[in-house]
Every structure is written in structure tokens, then in C-alpha cells.
Coordinates of C-alpha atoms in Angstrom, one line a residue:
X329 CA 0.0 0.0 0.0
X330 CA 2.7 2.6 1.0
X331 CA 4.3 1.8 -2.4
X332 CA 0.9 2.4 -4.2
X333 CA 1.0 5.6 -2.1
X334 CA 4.8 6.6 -3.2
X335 CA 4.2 6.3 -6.8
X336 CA 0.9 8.4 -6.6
X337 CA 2.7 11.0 -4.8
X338 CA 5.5 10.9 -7.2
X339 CA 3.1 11.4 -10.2
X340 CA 1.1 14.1 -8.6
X341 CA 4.7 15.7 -8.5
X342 CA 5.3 15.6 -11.8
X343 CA 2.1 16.8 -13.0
X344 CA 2.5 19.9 -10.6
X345 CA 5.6 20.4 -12.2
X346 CA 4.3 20.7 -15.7
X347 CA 1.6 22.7 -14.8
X348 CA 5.0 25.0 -13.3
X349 CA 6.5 24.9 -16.6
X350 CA 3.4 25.3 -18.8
X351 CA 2.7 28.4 -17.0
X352 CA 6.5 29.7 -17.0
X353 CA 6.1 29.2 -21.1
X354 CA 2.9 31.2 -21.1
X355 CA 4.0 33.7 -18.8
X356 CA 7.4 34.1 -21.3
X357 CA 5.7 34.7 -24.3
X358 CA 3.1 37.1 -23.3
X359 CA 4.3 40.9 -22.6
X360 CA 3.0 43.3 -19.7
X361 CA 0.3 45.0 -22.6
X362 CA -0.7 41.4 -23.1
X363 CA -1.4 40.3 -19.4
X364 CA -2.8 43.5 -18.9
X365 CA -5.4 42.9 -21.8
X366 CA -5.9 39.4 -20.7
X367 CA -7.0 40.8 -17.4
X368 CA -10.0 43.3 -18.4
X369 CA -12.1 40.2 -19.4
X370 CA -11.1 37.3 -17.2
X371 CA -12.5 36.2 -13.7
X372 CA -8.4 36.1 -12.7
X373 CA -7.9 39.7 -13.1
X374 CA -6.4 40.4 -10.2
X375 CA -3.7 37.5 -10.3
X376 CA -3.4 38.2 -13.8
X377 CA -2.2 42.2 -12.7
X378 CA -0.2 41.1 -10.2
X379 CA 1.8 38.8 -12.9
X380 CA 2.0 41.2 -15.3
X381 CA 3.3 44.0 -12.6
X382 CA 6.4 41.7 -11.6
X383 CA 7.4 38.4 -14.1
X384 CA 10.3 38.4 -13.3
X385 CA 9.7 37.3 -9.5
X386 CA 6.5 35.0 -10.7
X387 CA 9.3 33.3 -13.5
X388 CA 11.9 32.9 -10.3
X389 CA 9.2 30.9 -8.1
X390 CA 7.4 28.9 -10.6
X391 CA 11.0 27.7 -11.8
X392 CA 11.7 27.1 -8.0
X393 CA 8.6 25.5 -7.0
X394 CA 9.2 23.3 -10.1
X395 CA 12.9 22.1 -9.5
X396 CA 11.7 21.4 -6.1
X397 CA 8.8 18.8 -7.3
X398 CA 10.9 17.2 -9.8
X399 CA 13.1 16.8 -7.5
X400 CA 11.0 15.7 -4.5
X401 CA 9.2 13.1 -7.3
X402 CA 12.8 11.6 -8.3
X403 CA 13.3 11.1 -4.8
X404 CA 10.2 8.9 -4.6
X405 CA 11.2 7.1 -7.6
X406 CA 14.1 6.1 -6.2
X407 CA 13.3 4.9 -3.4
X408 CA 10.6 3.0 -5.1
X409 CA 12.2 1.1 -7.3
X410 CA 15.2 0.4 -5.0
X411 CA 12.7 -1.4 -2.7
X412 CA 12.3 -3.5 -5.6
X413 CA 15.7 -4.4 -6.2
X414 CA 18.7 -5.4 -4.2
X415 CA 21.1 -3.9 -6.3
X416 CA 21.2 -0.1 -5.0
X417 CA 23.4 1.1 -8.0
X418 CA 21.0 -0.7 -10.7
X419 CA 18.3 1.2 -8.9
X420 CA 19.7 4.5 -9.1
X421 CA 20.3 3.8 -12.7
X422 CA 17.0 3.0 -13.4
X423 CA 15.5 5.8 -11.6
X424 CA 17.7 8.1 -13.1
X425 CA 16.7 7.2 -16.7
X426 CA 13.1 7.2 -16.0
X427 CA 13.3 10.4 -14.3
X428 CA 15.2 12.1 -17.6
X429 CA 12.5 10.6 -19.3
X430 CA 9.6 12.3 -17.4
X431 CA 11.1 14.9 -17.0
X432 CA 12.4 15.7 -20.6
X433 CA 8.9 14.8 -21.9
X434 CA 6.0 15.5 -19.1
X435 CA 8.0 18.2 -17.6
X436 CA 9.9 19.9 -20.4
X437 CA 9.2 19.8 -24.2
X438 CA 5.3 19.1 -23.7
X439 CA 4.2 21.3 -21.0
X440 CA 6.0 24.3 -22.6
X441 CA 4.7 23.7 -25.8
X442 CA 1.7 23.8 -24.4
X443 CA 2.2 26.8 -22.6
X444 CA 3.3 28.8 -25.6
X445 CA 0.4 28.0 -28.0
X446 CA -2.6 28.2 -25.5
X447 CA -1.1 31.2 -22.9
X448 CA -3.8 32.9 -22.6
X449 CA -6.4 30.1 -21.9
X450 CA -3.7 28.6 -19.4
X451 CA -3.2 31.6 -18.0
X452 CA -7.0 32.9 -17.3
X453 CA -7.3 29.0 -15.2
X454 CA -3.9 29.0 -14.0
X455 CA -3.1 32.6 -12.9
X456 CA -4.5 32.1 -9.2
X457 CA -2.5 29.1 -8.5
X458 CA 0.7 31.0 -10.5
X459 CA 0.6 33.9 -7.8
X460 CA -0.3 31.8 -5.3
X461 CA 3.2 30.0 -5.7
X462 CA 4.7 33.4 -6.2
X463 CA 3.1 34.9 -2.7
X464 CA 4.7 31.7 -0.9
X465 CA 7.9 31.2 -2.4
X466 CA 8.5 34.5 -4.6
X467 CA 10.5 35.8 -1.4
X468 CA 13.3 32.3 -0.7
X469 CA 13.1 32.4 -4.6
X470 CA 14.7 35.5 -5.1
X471 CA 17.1 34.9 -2.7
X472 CA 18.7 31.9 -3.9
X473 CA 18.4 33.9 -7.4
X474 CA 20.3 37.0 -5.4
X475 CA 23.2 34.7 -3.9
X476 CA 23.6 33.4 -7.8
X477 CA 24.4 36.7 -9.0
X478 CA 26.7 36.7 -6.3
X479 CA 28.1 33.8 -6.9
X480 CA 29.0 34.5 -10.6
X481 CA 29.3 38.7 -10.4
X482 CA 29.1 40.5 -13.4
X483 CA 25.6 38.8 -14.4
X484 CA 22.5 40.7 -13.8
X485 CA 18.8 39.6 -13.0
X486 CA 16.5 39.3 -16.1
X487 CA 18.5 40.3 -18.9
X488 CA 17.0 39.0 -22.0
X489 CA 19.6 40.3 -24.4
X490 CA 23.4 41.6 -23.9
X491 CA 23.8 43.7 -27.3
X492 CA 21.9 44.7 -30.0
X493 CA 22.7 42.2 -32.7
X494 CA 20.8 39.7 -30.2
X495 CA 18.0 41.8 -30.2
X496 CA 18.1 42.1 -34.0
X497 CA 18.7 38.5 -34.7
X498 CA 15.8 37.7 -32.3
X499 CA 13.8 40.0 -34.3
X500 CA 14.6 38.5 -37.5
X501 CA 14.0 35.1 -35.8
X502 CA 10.5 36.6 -35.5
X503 CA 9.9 37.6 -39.1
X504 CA 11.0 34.6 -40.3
X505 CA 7.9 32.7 -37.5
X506 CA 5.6 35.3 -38.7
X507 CA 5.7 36.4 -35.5
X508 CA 6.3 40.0 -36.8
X509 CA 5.8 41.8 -40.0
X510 CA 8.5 42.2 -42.6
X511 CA 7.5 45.7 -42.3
X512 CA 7.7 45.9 -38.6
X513 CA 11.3 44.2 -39.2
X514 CA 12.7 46.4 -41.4
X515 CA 10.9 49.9 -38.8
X516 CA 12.9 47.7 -35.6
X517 CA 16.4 47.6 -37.6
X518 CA 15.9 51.6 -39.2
X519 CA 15.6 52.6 -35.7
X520 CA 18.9 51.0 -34.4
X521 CA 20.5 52.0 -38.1
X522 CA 19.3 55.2 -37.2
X523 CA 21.4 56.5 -34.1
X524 CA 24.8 55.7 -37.0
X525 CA 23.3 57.6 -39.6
X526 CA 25.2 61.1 -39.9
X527 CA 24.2 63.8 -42.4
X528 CA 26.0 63.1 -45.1
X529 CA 24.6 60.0 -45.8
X530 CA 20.9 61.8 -45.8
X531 CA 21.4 64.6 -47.4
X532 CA 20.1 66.5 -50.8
X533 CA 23.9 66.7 -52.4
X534 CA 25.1 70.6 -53.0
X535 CA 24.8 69.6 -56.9
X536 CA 20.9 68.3 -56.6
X537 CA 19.9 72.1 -54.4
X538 CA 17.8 74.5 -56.0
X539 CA 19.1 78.0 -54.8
X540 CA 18.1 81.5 -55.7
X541 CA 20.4 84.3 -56.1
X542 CA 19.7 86.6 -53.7
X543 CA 19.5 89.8 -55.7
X544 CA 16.8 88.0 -57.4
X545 CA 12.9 89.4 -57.2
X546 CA 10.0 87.8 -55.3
X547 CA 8.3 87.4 -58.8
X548 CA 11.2 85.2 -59.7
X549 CA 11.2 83.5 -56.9
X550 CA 7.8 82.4 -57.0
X551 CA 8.2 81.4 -60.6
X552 CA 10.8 78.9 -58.7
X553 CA 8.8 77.6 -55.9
X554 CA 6.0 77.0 -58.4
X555 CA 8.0 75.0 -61.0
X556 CA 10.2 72.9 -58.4
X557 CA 7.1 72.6 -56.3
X558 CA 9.7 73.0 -53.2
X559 CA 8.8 74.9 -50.1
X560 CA 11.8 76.6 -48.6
X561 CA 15.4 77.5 -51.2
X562 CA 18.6 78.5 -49.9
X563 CA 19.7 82.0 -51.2
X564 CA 23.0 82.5 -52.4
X565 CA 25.3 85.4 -53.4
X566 CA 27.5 84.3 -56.2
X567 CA 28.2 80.6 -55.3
X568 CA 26.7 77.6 -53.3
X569 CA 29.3 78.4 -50.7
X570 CA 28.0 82.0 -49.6
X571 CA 24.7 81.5 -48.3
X572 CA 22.5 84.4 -47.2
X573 CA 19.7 82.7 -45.9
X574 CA 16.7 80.4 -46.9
X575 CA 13.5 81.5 -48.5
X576 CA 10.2 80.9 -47.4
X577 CA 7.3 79.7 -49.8
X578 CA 5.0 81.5 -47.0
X579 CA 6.8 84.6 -46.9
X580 CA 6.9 85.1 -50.8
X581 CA 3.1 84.0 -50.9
X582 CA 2.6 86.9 -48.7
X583 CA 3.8 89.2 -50.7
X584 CA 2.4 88.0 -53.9
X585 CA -1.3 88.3 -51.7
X586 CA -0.9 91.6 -50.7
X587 CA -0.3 92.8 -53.7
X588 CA 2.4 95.3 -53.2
X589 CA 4.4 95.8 -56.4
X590 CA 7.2 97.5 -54.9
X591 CA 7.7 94.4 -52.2
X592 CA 7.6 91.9 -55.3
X593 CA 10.4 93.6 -56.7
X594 CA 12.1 93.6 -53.6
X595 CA 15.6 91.8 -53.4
X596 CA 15.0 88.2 -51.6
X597 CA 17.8 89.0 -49.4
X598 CA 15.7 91.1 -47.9
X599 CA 13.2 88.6 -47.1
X600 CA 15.0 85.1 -46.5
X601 CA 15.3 83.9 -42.9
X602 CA 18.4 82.9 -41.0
X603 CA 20.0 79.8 -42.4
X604 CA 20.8 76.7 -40.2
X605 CA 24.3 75.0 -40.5
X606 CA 25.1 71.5 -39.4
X607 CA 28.2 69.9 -39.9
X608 CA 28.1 66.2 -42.4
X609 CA 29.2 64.0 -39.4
X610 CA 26.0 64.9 -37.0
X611 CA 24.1 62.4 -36.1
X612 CA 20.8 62.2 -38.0
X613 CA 18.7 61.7 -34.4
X614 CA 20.5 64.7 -33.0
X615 CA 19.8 66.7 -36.0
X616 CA 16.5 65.7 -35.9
X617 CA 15.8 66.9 -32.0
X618 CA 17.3 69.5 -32.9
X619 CA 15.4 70.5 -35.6
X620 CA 12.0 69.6 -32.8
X621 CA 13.3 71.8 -30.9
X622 CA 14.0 75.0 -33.3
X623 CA 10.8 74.6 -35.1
X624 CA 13.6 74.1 -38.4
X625 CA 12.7 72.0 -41.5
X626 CA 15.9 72.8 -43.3
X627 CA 19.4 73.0 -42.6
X628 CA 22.7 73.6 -45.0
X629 CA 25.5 70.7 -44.7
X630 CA 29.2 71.9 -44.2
X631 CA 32.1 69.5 -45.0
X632 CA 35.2 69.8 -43.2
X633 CA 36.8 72.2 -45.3
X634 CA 33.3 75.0 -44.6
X635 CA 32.1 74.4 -47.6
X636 CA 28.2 73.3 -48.1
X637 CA 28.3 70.1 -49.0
X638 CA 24.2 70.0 -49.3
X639 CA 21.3 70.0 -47.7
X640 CA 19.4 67.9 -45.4
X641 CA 15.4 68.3 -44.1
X642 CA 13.3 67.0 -41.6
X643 CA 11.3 64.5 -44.4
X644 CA 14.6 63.3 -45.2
X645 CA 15.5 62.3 -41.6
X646 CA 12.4 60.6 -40.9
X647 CA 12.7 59.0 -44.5
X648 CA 15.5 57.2 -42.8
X649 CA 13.1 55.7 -40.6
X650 CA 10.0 54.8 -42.1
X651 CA 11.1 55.1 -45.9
X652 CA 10.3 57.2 -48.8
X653 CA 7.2 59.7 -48.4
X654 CA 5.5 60.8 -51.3
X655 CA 3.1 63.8 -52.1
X656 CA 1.4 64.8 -55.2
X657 CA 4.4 66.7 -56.0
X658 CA 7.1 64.0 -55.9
X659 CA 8.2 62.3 -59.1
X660 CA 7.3 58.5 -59.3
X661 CA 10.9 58.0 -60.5
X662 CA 12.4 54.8 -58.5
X663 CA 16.0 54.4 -57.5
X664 CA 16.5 50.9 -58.4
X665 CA 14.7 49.3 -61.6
X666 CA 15.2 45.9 -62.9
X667 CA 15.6 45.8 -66.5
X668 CA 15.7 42.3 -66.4
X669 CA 17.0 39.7 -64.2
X670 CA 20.3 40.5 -62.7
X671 CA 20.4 43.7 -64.3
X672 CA 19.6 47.1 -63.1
X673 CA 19.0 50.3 -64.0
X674 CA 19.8 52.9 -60.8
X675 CA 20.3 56.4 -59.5
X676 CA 23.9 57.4 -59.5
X677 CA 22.9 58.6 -56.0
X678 CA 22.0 55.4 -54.7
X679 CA 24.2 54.3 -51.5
X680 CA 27.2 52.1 -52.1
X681 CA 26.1 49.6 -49.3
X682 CA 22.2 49.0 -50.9
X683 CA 23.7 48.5 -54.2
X684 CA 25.5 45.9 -52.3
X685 CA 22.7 44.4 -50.9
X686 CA 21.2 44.5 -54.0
X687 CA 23.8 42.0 -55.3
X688 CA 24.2 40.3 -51.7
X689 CA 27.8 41.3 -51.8
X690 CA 30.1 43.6 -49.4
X691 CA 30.5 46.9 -51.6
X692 CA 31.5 49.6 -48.8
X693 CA 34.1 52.3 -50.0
X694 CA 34.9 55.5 -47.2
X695 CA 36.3 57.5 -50.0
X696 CA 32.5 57.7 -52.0
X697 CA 29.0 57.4 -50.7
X698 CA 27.1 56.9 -54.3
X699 CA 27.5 54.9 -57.1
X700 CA 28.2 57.9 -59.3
X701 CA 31.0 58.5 -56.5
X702 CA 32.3 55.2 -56.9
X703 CA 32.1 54.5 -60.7
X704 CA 34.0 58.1 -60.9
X705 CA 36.4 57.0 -58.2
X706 CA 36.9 53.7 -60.7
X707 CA 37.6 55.5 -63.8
X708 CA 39.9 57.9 -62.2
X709 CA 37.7 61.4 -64.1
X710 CA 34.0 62.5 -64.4
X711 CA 31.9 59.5 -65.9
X712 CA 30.6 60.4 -69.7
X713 CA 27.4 58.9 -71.0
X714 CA 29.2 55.2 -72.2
X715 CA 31.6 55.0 -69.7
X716 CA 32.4 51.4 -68.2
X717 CA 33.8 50.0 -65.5
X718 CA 34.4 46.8 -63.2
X719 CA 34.2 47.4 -59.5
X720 CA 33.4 44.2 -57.1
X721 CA 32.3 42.1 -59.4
X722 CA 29.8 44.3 -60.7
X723 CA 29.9 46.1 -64.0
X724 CA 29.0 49.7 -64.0
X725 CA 28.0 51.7 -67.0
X726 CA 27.4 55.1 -67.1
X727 CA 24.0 55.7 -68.8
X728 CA 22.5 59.0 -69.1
X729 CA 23.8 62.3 -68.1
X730 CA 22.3 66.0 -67.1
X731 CA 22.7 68.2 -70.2
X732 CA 23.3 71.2 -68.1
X733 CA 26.1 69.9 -66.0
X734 CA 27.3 66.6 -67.7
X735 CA 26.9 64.5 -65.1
X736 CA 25.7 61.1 -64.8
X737 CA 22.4 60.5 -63.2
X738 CA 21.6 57.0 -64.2
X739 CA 23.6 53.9 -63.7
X740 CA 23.4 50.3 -65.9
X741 CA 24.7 48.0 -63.4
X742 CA 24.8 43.8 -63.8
X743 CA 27.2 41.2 -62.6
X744 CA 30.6 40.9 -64.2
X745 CA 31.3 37.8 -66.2
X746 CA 35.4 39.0 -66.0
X747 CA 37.4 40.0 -63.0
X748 CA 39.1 43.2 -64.2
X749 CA 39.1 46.0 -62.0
X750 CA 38.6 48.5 -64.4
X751 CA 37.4 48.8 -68.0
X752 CA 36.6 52.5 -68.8
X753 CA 34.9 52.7 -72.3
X754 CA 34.4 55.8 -74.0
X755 CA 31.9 57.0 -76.5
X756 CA 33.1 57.1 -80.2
X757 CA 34.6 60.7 -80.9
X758 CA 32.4 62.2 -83.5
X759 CA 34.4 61.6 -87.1
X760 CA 35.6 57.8 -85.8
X761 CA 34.8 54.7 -87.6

């Protein structure tokens, strides 16, 4: 009879166990929002807040409560079986097998599995008895947890990751489960991508800005705003270099309201705001707060020598984190198009690094930014319409150029079939057979 008794003990154990470990699963896979959700509607609200206001400590006493039952249950087993046999050792390796057995499969794999597909219907049963363990042993639990951390210093209490490429590789684990969004994957890794990106890598290059001379009229300068559909210009005196301020669409629609014919031939100098100057190497998130806090859309980009190097605004900074944004005014030009398989048609402002990616190779340079940088860079001059060249495996072709300025703004680019580093091609001179 007392064996009878033993053995139901011993089971009893087990299955308290799993119930530990199912509820340790559920409780790991659900977040504070969650519990707190799972509370409004549920007869085990008040568990359920209690939970979700401290895991951590609930997590240290189930896993207790559940080490101590196994334990307690292998025990029993053993002494079971060992009144069985006369062999003690025999005994002991039976129980010990049997135990890894239940344990492995009643207390481990099953019982979390469990836990993690049906939380919430465990947890609206289960959360009672889940605090109830936490109220009895929460306090011995997290002592024994305390004197491990002192045991092995330099580990803290309920760290989940220790840099962020785990979190980002956890996050891509998620994608991949359908856990999260490709969208929501690609918004997590632009925000951490975000606190490295500087202003040069965002900004409208000093060859791309419109600009107004500054002796020009407000006339002509709404001519400008109205054909580049833009709503602030940088005004310069002579050059790119000597800026005098930026123009206002507002304050030169103003003027064009009032009427006032001797104010719309007014000098633009006279009416363009204080310009903002940031440095190429700040931080795009400081810029941005920055530009919160100074009510600023637009601010000029100086290189290290004090020259402007461009332009950067506030829709390009938060382009950088949820991608391209589009009004009626924006062209539905793309910076990437396939041609056809493998080959490409792109901006000659695209980023080095997403033409890489485009290929799935490593193509980082730190002397260019672009690929009209780098296919100049290549042919050691300024690309003409024609021009070829082989740069990591890739072949890069100069395609079509701005008549004003001769530069390239198109690139054809496809996979070498040869592994020269350069092959600059030329146009035919006109009169050459």
C-alpha cells in the first residue's frame, strides 16, 4: 500500500511540475500589454495584474517551486524502485533514466509547448495558483536567485539580451515565424540604423539644391517655388558656398497676396530667414531633435573644409526611418529598376552599401558614398554617358547624363562575367569609324 502511495505521490509531483512549466512558457511569451489585456475580461484579473506587474519574480518561483517537485518526485522514484531491487546502484540507474524521461517529456518539451500556443487560456485557469506560488515562495526564490548573482558577479537579473545584434537577430527570428511583419522588421532595424546615420549619408547633395540668387525678385522666386514645387530654397550670393539665408514659400506667398508691387520687386535678401548649418558628421537623431526643438525644417550641410556640401530636411531624416514619403508633388521616379533579371537600372545617387545588398555582396568604399561617386572614383575622371567599369564584381555603366552639367544621373549596373578592375569605355569621338 505505501508503495501504491509513493508512486501516486511521485506522479502528482510531476504533473504539478508541468503545470509550473506550462505556466513559465505562457508567462514568457506574453508581454506586460498582453497580461494587462488578458486581465480586463477574465474572472483572474487580479492575479493576472499582479503577474504582469512583476514576471520576473513569478518566473523565479514557478521555476523554483518546479525544481523542487521534480526533485521531490525523483526522490520517490528512487526509493521505489530500490525497494524492488537489491542492487542499489541498478536502482539508481533506473530511476535516473526514468526520471530524464519524465522529465524531458512531461516536464519539459510538452508542458511548454503547451504553454506557448494556448497562454492565454492557461493563464485565465492558471493565474490564481501562478501567484499563489509566487506569494509563498516569490520571497526564498529570489534569494537563492540574489546569492547566484553573487556567486557569478558580473551577471545581472532578467537580462534577455546583452547587445543589440541579439535583439536584432531575435527580431529577424520573429519575421522569419511570422511572428512580426516584414514591415515591422525592417521599422525595428531603421531605428537602431538610425542613431549611425550622420548627415551626409541623408542629405540632398550641393549639386541636386535649387538655390536663388539673392538679388533675385520675389516674382522670380515664385516662378521657382511653383516649377520645383519645393517649399523653402537657400539663397545665395555668387556661389553655393555664400549662403545668405533660406526663402520661405509662406513669406513670398505673402507678398504675392498683398499685392504690393514694390515688395515683389524687392531683393530676396531682404526677405530670406536665418540659415541653419550643421556639420556632415552629425548624427541624423540629434539633427532631428534639434530641428524639434528649433521649429527648423531645413538646414545647410558643411564638409570639413566649410564648404556646403548639401542640404538635409526634416522629411529626409524621418525617411531614414520609415522610408520614402510621397506627395502629389514628388516624381514616381524609383532608385532601383530591374531591367531584367540581374540587371539594373539605378540612381547614380544610390548608397554604395544598398547596391551591395542589391547584389548580396560587401560593396562599402569610405572614399564615396554613391555609385556615381564610386564608378567616378573607378575610372579615375568624371563618368561620360558610355563609360564602363568593373568594381566588385559588378559592371557599371554610365548611362544618361544631365545636359546642363554633364553629369551622370543613371547607372546600368549587372554582374561581371570577367574580373578586371577597371574597364573605362568611352563613346566614339564624333568623325571615328
Amino acid at each position: 500500500m505505501s508503495e501504491l502511495i509513493t508512486a501516486i505521490v511521485a506522479l502528482i509531483l510531476v504533473a504539478f511540475a508541468a503545470l509550473m512549466a506550462a505556466g513559465d512558457a505562457a508567462i514568457t511569451v506574453k508581454s506586460r500589454s498582453d497580461l494587462l489585456e488578458l486581465a480586463e475580461n477574465s474572472r483572474s484579473a487580479r492575479s493576472l495584474r499582479a503577474i504582469a506587474a512583476d514576471p520576473g519574480a513569478h518566473l523565479n518561483a514557478l521555476a523554483f517551486i518546479r525544481i523542487m517537485a521534480e526533485s521531490t518526485a525523483a526522490v520517490l522514484i528512487t526509493l521505489e524502485i530500490s525497494s524492488q531491487l537489491d542492487n542499489f546502484w541498478l536502482a539508481l540507474a533506473i530511476s535516473a533514466l526514468v526520471m530524464t524521461i519524465v522529465s524531458f517529456i512531461l516536464v519539459g518539451a510538452s508542458p511548454r509547448t503547451v504553454g506557448r500556443l494556448h497562454a492565454d487560456g492557461l493563464l485565465k485557469v492558471a493565474a490564481p495558483l501562478l501567484h499563489a506560488v509566487r506569494v509563498l515562495l516569490g520571497p526564498l526564490a529570489n534569494a537563492l536567485v540574489h546569492l547566484g548573482n553573487r556567486v557569478t558577479p558580473g551577471t545581472t537579473r532578467s537580462v534577455s539580451f546583452n547587445n543589440e545584434e541579439q535583439l536584432l537577430s531575435m527580431v529577424d527570428e520573429a519575421t522569419e515565424l511570422d511572428v512580426l511583419e516584414e514591415d515591422d522588421r525592417e521599422l525595428i532595424h531603421s531605428i537602431f540604423e538610425f542613431n549611425e546615420t550622420i548627415a551626409r549619408e541623408i542629405m540632398v547633395p550641393r549639386t541636386d539644391m535649387i538655390t536663388i540668387d539673392a538679388d533675385a525678385t520675389a516674382d522670380a522666386a515664385m516662378s521657382l517655388f511653383l516649377s520645383t514645387g519645393v517649399s523653402r530654397i537657400p539663397v545665395i550670393d555668387g556661389s553655393a558656398d555664400a549662403i545668405v539665408g533660406v526663402l520661405y514659400l509662406r513669406d513670398i506667398a505673402r507678398i504675392a497676396h498683398e499685392g504690393d508691387a514694390a515688395a515683389r520687386e524687392r531683393e530676396v535678401r531682404e526677405t530670406a530667414r536665418a540659415a541653419v548649418f550643421v556639420p556632415d558628421s552629425a548624427k541624423a537623431d540629434d539633427l532631428l531633435r534639434r530641428m524639434q526643438l528649433e521649429s527648423n525644417h531645413l538646414a545647410l550641410v558643411v564638409d570639413e573644409y566649410g564648404g556646403i556640401a548639401g542640404l538635409v530636411t526634416m522629411e529626409d531624416i524621418i525617411e531614414e526611418l520609415v522610408g520614402d514619403i510621397s506627395d502629389e508633388y514628388d516624381s514616381d521616379s524609383n532608385e532601383v529598376e530591374e531591367l531584367t533579371p540581374g540587371n539594373f537600372r539605378v540612381s547614380a545617387r544610390l548608397p554604395v552599401d544598398e547596391l551591395g545588398e542589391l547584389f548580396d555582396i560587401e560593396l562599402d568604399d569610405e572614399d564615396v558614398d554613391t555609385v556615381g561617386g564610386l564608378i567616378a572614383k573607378s575610372l579615375g575622371r568624371l563618368p561620360e554617358a558610355g563609360a564602363r567599369t568593373i568594381v566588385g564584381g559588378l559592371e557599371l555603366t554610365a548611362e544618361r547624363t544631365d545636359g546642363r552639367r554633364g553629369r551622370v544621373t543613371t547607372v546600368l549596373v549587372t554582374r561581371a562575367l570577367i574580373a578586371e578592375t577597371s574597364i573605362p569605355t568611352l563613346p566614339d569621338a564624333p568623325g571615328d569609324n
